[in-house]
Short mmCIF file of C-alpha atoms and ligand atoms in Angstrom, two decimals:
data_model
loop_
_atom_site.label_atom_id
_atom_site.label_comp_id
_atom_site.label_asym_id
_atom_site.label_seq_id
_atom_site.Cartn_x
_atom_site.Cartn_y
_atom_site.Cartn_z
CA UNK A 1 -7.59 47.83 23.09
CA UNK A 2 -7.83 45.19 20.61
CA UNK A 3 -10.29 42.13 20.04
CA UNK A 4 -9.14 38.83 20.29
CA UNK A 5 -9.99 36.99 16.96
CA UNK A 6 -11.72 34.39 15.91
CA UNK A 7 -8.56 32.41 14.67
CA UNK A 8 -7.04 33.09 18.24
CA UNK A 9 -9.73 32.37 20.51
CA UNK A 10 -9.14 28.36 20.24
CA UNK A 11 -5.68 29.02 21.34
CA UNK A 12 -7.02 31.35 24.04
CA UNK A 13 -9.86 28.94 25.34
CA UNK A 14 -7.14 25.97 25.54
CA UNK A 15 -5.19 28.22 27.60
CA UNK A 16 -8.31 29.08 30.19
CA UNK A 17 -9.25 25.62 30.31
CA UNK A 18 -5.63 24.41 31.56
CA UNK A 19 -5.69 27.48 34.13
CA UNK A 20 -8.87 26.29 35.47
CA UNK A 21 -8.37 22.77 35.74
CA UNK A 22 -5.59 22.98 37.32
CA UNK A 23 -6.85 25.63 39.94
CA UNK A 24 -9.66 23.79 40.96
CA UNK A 25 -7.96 20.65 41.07
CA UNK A 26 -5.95 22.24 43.48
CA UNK A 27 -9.25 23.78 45.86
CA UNK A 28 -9.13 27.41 44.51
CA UNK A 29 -12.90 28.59 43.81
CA UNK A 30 -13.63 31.17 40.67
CA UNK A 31 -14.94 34.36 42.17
CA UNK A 32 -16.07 37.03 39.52
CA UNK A 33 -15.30 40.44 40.21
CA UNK A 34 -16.54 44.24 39.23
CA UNK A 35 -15.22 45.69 36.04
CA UNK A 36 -15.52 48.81 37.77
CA UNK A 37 -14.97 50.23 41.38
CA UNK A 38 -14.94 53.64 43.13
CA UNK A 39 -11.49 55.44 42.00
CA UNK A 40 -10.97 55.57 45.51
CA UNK A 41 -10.44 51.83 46.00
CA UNK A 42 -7.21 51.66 43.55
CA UNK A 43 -5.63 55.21 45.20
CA UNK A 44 -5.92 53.82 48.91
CA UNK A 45 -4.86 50.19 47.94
CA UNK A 46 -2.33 50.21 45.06
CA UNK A 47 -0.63 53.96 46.17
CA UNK A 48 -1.02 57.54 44.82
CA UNK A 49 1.94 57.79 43.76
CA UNK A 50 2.47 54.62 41.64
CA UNK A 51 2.49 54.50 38.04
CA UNK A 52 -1.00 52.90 37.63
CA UNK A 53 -2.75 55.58 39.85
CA UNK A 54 -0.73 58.67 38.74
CA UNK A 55 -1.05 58.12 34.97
CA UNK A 56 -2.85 54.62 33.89
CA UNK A 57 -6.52 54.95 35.20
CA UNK A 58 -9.70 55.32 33.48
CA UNK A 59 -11.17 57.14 35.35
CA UNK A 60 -14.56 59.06 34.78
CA UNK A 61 -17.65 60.85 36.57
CA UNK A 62 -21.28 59.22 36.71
CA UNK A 63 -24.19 61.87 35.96
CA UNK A 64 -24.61 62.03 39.95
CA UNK A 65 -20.56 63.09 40.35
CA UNK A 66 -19.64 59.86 41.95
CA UNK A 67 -15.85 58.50 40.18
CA UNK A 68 -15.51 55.56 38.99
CA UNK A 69 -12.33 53.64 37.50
CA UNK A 70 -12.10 50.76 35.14
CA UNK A 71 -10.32 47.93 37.01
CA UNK A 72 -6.09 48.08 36.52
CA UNK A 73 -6.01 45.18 38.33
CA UNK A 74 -8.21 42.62 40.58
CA UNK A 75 -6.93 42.12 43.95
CA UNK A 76 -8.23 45.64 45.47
CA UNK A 77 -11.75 44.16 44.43
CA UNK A 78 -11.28 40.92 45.42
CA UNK A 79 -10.54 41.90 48.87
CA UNK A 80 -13.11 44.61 48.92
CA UNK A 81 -15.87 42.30 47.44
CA UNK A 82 -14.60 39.26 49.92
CA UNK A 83 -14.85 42.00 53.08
CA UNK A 84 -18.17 43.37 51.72
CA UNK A 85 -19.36 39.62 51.44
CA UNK A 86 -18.09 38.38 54.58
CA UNK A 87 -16.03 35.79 52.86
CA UNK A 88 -12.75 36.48 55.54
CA UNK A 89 -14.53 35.75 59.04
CA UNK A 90 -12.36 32.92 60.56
CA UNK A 91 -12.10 30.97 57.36
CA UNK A 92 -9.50 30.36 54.71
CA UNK A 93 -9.97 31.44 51.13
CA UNK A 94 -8.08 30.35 48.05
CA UNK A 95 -9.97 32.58 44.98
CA UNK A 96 -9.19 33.00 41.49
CA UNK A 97 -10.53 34.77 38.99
CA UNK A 98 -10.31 35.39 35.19
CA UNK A 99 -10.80 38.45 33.19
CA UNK A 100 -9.75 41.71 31.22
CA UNK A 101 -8.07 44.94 33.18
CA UNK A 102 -7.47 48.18 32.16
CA UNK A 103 -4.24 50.04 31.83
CA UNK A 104 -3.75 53.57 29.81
CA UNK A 105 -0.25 52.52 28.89
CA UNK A 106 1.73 53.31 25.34
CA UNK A 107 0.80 50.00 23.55
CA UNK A 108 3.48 47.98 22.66
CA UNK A 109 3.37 44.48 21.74
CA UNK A 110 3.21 42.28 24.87
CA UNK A 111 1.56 45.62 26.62
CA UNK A 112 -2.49 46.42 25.85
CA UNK A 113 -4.40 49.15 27.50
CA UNK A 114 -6.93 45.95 27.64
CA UNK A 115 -5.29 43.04 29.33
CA UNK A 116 -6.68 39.52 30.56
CA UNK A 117 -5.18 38.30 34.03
CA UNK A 118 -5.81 35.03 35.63
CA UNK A 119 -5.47 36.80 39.13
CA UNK A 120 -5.12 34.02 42.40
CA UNK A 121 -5.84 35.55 46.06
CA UNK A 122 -5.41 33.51 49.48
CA UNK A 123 -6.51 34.49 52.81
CA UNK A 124 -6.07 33.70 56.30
CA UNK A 125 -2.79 32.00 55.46
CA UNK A 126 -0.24 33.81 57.73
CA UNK A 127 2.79 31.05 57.14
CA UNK A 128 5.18 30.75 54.09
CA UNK A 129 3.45 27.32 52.65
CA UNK A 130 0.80 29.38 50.95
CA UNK A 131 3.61 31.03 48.76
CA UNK A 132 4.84 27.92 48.14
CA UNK A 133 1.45 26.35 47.16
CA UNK A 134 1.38 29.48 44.72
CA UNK A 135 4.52 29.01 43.51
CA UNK A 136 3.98 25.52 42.69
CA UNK A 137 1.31 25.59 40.99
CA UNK A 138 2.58 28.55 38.75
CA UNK A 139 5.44 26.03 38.26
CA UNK A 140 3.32 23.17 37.51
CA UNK A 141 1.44 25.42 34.98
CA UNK A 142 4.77 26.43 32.90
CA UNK A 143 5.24 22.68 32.62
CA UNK A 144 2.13 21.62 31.76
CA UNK A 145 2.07 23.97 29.25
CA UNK A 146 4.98 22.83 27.71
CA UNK A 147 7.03 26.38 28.17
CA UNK A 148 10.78 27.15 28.97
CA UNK A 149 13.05 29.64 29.73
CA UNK A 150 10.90 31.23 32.43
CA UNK A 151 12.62 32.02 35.35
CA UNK A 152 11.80 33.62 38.97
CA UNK A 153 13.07 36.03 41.47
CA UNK A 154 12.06 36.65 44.11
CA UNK A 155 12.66 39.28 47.44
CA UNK A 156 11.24 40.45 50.41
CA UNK A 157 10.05 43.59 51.13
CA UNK A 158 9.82 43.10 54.85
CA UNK A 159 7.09 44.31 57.35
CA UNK A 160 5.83 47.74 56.96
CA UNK A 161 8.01 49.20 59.77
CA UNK A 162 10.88 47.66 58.48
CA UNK A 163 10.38 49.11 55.44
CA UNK A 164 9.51 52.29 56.52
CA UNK A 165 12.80 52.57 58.37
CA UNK A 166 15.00 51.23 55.54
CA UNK A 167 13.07 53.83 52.91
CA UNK A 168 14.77 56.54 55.16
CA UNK A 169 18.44 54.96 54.98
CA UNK A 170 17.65 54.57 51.19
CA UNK A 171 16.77 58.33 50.86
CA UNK A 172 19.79 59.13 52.81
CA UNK A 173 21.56 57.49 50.13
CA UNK A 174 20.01 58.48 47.23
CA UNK A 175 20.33 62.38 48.49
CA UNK A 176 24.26 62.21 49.02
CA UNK A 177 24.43 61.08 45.00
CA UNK A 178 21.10 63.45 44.10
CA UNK A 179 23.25 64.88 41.12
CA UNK A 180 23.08 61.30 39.38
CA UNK A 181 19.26 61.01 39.68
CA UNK A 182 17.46 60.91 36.33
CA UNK A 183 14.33 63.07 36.57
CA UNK A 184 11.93 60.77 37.95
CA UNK A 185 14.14 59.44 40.04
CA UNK A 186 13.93 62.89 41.53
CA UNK A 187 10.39 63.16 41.78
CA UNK A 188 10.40 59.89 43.25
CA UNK A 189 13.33 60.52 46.07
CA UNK A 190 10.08 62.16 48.66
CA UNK A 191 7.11 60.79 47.26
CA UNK A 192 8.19 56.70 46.47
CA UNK A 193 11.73 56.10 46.85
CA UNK A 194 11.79 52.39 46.93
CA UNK A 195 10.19 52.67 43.24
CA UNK A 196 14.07 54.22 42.37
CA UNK A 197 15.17 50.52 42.59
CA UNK A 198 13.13 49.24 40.55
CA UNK A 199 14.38 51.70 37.75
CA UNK A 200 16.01 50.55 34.15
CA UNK A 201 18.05 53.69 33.50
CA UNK A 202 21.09 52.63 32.56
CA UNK A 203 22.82 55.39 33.86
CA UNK A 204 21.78 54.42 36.99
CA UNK A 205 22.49 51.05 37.65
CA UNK A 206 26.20 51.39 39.04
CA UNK A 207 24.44 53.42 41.79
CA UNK A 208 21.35 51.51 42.54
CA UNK A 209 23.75 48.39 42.49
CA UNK A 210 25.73 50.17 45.60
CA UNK A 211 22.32 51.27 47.41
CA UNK A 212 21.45 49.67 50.79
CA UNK A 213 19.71 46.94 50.74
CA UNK A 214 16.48 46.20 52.52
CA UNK A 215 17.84 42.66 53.45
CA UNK A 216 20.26 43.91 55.58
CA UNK A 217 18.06 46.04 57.34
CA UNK A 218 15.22 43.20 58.44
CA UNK A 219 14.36 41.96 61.57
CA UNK A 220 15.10 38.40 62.64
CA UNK A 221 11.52 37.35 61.62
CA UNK A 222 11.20 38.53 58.37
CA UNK A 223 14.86 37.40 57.47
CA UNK A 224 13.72 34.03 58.93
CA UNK A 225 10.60 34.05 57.17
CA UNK A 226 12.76 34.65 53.65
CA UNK A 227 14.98 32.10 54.92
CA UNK A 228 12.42 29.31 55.32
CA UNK A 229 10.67 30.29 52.05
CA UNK A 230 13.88 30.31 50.17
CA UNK A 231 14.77 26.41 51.74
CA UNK A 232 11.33 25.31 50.48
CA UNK A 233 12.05 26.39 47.27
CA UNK A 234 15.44 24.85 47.27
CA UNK A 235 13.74 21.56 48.76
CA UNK A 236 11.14 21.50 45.84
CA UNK A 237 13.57 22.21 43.22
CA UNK A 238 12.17 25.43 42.07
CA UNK A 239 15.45 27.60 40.60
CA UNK A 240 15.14 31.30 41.45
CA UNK A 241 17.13 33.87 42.00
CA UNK A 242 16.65 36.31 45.03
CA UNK A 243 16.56 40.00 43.14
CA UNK A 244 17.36 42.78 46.12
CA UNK A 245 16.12 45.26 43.80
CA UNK A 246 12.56 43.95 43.04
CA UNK A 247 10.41 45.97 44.92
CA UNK A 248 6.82 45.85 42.19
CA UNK A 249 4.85 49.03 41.28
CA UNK A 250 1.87 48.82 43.79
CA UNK A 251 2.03 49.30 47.24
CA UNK A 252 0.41 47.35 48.43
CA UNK A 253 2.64 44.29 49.36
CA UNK A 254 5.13 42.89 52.42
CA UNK A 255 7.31 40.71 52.94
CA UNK A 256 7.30 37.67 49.81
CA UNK A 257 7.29 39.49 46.31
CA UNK A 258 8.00 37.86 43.22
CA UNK A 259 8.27 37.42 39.07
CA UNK A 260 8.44 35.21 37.26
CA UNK A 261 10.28 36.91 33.80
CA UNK A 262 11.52 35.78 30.61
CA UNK A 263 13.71 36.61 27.74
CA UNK A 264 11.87 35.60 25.00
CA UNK A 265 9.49 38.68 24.91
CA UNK A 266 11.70 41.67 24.67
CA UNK A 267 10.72 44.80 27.08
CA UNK A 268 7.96 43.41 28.63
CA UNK A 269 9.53 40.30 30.49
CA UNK A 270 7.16 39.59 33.74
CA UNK A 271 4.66 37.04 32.77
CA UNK A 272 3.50 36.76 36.56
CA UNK A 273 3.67 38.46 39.26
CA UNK A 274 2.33 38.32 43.36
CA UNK A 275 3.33 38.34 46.81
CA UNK A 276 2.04 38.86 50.71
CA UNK A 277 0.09 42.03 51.12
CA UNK A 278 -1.63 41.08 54.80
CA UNK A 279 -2.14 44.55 55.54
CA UNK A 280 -4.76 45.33 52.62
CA UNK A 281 -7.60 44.36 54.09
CA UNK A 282 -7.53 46.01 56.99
CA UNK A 283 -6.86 49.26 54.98
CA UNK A 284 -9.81 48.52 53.27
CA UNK A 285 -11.77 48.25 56.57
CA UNK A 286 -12.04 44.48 57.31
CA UNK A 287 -10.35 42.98 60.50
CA UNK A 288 -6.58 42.29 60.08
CA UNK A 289 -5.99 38.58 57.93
CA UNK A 290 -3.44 37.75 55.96
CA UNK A 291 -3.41 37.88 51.97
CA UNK A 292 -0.98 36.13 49.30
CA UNK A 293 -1.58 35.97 45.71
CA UNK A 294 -0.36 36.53 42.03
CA UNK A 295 -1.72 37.52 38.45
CA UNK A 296 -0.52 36.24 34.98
CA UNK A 297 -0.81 38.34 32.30
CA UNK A 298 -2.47 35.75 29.57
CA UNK A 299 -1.76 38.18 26.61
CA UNK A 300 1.99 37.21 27.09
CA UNK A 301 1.60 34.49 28.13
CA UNK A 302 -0.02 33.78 24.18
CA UNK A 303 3.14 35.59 23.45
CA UNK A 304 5.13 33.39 24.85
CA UNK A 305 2.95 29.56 23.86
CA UNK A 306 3.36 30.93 20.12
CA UNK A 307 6.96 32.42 20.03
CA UNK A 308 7.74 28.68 21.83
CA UNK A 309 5.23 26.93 19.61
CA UNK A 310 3.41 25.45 22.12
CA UNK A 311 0.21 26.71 21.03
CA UNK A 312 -2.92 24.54 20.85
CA UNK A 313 -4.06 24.28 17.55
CA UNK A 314 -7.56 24.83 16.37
CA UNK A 315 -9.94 21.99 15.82
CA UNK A 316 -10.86 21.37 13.05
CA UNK A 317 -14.25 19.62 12.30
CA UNK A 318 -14.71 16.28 11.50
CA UNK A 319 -17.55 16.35 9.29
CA UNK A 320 -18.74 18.88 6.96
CA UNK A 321 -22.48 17.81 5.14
CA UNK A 322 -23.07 18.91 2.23
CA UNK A 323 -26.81 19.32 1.51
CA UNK A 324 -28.10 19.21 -2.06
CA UNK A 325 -31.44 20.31 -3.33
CA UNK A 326 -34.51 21.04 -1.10
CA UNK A 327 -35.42 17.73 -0.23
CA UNK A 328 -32.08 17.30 1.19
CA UNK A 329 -32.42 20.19 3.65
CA UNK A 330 -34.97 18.59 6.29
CA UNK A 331 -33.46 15.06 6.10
CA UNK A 332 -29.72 16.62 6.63
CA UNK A 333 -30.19 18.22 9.56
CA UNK A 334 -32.20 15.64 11.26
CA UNK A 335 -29.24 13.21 10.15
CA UNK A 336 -26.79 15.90 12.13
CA UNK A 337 -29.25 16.28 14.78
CA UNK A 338 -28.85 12.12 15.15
CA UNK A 339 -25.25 12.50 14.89
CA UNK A 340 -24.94 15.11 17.37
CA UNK A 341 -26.63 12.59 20.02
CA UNK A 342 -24.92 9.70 19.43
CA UNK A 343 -21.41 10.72 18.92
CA UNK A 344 -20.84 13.70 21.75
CA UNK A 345 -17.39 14.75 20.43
CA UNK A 346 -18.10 14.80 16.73
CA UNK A 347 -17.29 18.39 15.28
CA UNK A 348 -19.66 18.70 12.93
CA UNK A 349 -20.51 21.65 10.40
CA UNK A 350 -23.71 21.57 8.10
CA UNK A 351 -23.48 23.68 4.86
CA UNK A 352 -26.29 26.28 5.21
CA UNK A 353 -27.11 29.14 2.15
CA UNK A 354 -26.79 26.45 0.02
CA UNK A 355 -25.16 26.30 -3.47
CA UNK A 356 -23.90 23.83 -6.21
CA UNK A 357 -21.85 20.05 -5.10
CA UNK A 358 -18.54 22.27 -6.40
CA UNK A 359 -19.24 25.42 -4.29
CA UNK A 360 -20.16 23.31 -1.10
CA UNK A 361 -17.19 21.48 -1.65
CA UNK A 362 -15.29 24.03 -1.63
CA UNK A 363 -16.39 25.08 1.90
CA UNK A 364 -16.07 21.56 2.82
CA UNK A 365 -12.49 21.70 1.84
CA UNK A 366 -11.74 25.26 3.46
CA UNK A 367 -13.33 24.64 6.94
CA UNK A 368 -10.82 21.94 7.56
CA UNK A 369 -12.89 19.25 7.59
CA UNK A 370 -11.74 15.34 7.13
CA UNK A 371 -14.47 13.90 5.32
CA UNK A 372 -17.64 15.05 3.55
CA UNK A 373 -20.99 14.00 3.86
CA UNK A 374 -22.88 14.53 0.88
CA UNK A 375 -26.47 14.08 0.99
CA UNK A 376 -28.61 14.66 -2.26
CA UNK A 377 -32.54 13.68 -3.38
CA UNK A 378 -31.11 10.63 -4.45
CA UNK A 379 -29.38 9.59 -1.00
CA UNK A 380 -32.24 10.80 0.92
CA UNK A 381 -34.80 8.36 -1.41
CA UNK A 382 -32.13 5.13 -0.90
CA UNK A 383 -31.58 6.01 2.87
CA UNK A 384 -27.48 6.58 2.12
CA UNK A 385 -24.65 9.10 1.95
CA UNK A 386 -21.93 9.68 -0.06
CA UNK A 387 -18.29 10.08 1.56
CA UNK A 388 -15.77 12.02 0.06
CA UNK A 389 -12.15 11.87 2.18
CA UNK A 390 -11.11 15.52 2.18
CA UNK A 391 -7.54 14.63 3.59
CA UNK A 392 -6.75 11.24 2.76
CA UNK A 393 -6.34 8.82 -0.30
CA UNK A 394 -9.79 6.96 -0.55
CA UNK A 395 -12.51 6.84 -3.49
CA UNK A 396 -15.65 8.20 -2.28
CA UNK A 397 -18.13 5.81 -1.29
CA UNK A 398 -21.95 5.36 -0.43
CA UNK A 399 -22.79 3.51 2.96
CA UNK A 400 -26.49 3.49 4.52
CA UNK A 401 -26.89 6.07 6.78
CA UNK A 402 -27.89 4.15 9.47
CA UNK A 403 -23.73 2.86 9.08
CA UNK A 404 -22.78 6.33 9.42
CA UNK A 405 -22.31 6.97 13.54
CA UNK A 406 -20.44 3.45 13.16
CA UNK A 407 -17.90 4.63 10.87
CA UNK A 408 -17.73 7.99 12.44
CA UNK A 409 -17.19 6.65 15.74
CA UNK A 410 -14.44 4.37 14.48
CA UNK A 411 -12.21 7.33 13.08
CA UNK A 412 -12.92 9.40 16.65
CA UNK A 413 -11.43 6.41 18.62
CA UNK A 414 -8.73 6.64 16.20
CA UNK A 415 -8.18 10.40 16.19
CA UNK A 416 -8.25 10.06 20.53
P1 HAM B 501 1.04 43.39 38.00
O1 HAM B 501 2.50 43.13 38.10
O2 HAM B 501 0.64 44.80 37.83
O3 HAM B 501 0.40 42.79 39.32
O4 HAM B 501 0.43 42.55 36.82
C1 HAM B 501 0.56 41.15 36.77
C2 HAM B 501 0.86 40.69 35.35
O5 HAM B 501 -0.13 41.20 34.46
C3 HAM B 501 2.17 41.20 34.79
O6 HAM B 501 3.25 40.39 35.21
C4 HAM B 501 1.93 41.06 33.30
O7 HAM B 501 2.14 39.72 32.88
C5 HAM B 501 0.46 41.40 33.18
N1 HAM B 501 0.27 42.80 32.73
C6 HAM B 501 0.32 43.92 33.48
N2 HAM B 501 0.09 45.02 32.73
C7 HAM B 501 -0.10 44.58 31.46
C8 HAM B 501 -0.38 45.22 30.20
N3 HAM B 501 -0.53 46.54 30.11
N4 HAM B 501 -0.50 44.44 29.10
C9 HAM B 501 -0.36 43.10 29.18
N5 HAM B 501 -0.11 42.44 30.33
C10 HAM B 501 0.02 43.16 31.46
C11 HAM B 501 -0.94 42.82 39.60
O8 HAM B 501 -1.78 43.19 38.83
C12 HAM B 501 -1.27 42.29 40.97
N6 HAM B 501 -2.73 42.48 41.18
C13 HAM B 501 -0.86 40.83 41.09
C14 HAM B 501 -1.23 40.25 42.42
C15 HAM B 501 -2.31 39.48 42.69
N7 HAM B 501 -0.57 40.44 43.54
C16 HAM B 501 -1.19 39.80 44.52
N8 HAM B 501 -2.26 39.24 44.01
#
């Protein structure tokens, strides 16, 4: 688990402010979640026997014996918070939400045990136009953030009957060719066999390659759902490719799953993944509704704005007063304090622990700055400042200080 530094967190806040613009321009409400929830909530909704419950949890006892897990993920307690809050009685929802998850997972880079997800959940939308929406607007948010090579696929993991009677005809499969299971392919074949799919062995692939599929093996509605999902795409020009073998490592979804991966980050290529998972919420006690949603993982995406350098860069402050001598102190601040009101987007940093013109200037220069505003006993008696351009050609100058916001406002409508 690592902190997010200072030098990153401009990048970072960019980032969040482009997420939620451009989910509440587009009616999704923030809802904030727990950071923690009764183990139990992650075992009955994501699956015992999925990576993140068998081995990832952090899991722990309160002094009265009750267990308690750090949040892997948000959308068990977004639906458990929307049923506990009434939020899903004959209405529509479109949530989002924003925050760090925990994984116990061997760190790598592009893989923290603490992660930040922008998680998006939908309910009451039974039809295929709420996948869409979603993958639009994950589309939209690639573009607006300037970023390539980002692709998706995309399957469907039918209803849960249909799934349940293609995981036999899979495990029929998979036991005629037992011998070339790797080990936890093995341990998988009772316990999860769809999760065998999913696997990277390369030993393995030939085989999964000739498994059944689940497409062939879906009703007319699902495969007609797909269908119609798949046209949309087509219609809106969103590429993707339709992976047979994507089947995602929690349980907890039907029909629509998806990725959206990329090449530019090595091993850890999702950057955003979601689907349908209608029957949650009734698992978790509420009255059947349908659920859609996805989660991007914001660490790679970083990853991905920097190794494309599409970054935003830091701002860097405008001003930087330098204050000289005692008398200076007072009548500098109040001078910033006038600034401040008058010119709203002025980035403005006033020296404070004092020091001589060369140290301060010094700062001045380091922070970033454009200009300095010096202000000594001299300025403060004649009602000036001095100017010194930090960046640019230009002899430093004195101007009244009532000509300051005039000057500064001049080089903001500039700099806009
Ligand atoms: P997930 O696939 O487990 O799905 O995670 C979604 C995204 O979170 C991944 O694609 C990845 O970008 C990021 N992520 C996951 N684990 C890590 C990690 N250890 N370090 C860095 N990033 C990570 C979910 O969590 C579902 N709740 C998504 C969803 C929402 N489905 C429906 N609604």
């Amino acid at each position: 688990m690592h902190p997010i530094l200072p030098d990153r967190t401009f990048a970072w806040q960019a980032l969040e402010d482009t997420l939620r613009s451009l989910l509440q321009h587009s009616g999704y409400a923030e809802i904030r979640l727990a950071f923690l929830e009764h183990t139990e909530l992650f075992k009955r909704s994501i699956g015992e026997v999925t990576d993140i419950v068998e081995k990832e949890m952090y899991t722990f006892k309160t002094a009265s014996g009750t267990s308690l897990t750090l949040r892997p993920e948000g959308t068990a307690g977004c639906v458990r918070a929307a049923i506990d809050q009434g939020l899903l009685y004959n209405q529509q929802q479109r949530l989002w939400y924003l925050g760090p998850m925990f994984r116990h997972e061997k760190p790598q880079a592009g893989r923290y045990r603490q992660f930040y997800q922008v998680g998006v959940e939908a309910f009451g939308f039974p039809g295929v136009d709420i996948e869409l929406e979603h993958l639009l607007l994950v589309s939209r948010l690639w573009s607006r953030l300037g970023l390539e090579n980002i692709r998706l696929e995309i399957n469907t993991l039918g209803s849960a009957e249909e799934r349940a009677a293609y995981r036999q005809v899979l495990v029929d499969y998979l036991r005629q060719h037992e011998s070339e299971l790797d080990e936890d392919s093995r341990r998988r074949l009772d316990s999860n066999p769809m999760r065998i799919l999913d696997s990277k062995n390369p030993a393995m692939q030939e085989l999964l390659a000739q498994a059944p599929k689940l497409m062939d093996h879906l009703g007319g509605e699902s495969a007609g759902r797909f269908e119609r999902l798949l046209q949309l795409l087509q219609e809106m020009e969103i590429p993707c490719s339709v992976n047979p073998r994507l089947v995602r490592g929690l349980d907890y979804y039907c029909h629509t799953v998806y990725e959206w991966v990329t090449d530019d980050l090595g091993a850890q290529s999702a950057v955003c993944a979601g689907g349908r998972f209608d029957g949650l919420i009734e698992q978790l006690g509420g009255r059947p509704n349908s659920a859609t949603g996805f989660a991007i993982g914001i660490d790679r995406l970083m990853l991905l704005l920097e190794k494309q350098q599409r970054l935003a860069p830091r701002p860097l402050p405008d001003v930087y007063m330098v204050l000289l001598g005692e008398r200076a102190e007072a009548a500098g601040f109040a001078l910033a304090e006038r600034l401040r009101d008058q010119l709203p987007g002025l980035n403005l940093v006033v020296n404070c622990g004092g020091g001589s013109m060369k140290s301060q200037i010094k700062r001045a220069d380091k922070s970033g700055a454009a200009l300095a505003v010096l202000l000594g006993g001299d300025e403060v008696e004649s009602g000036e400042v001095s100017i010194k351009y930090l960046r640019e050609e230009g002899k430093q100058i004195k101007i009244a200080q009532a000509e300051l916001p005039g000057l500064l406002r001049d080089r903001l409508d500039t700099k806009t």
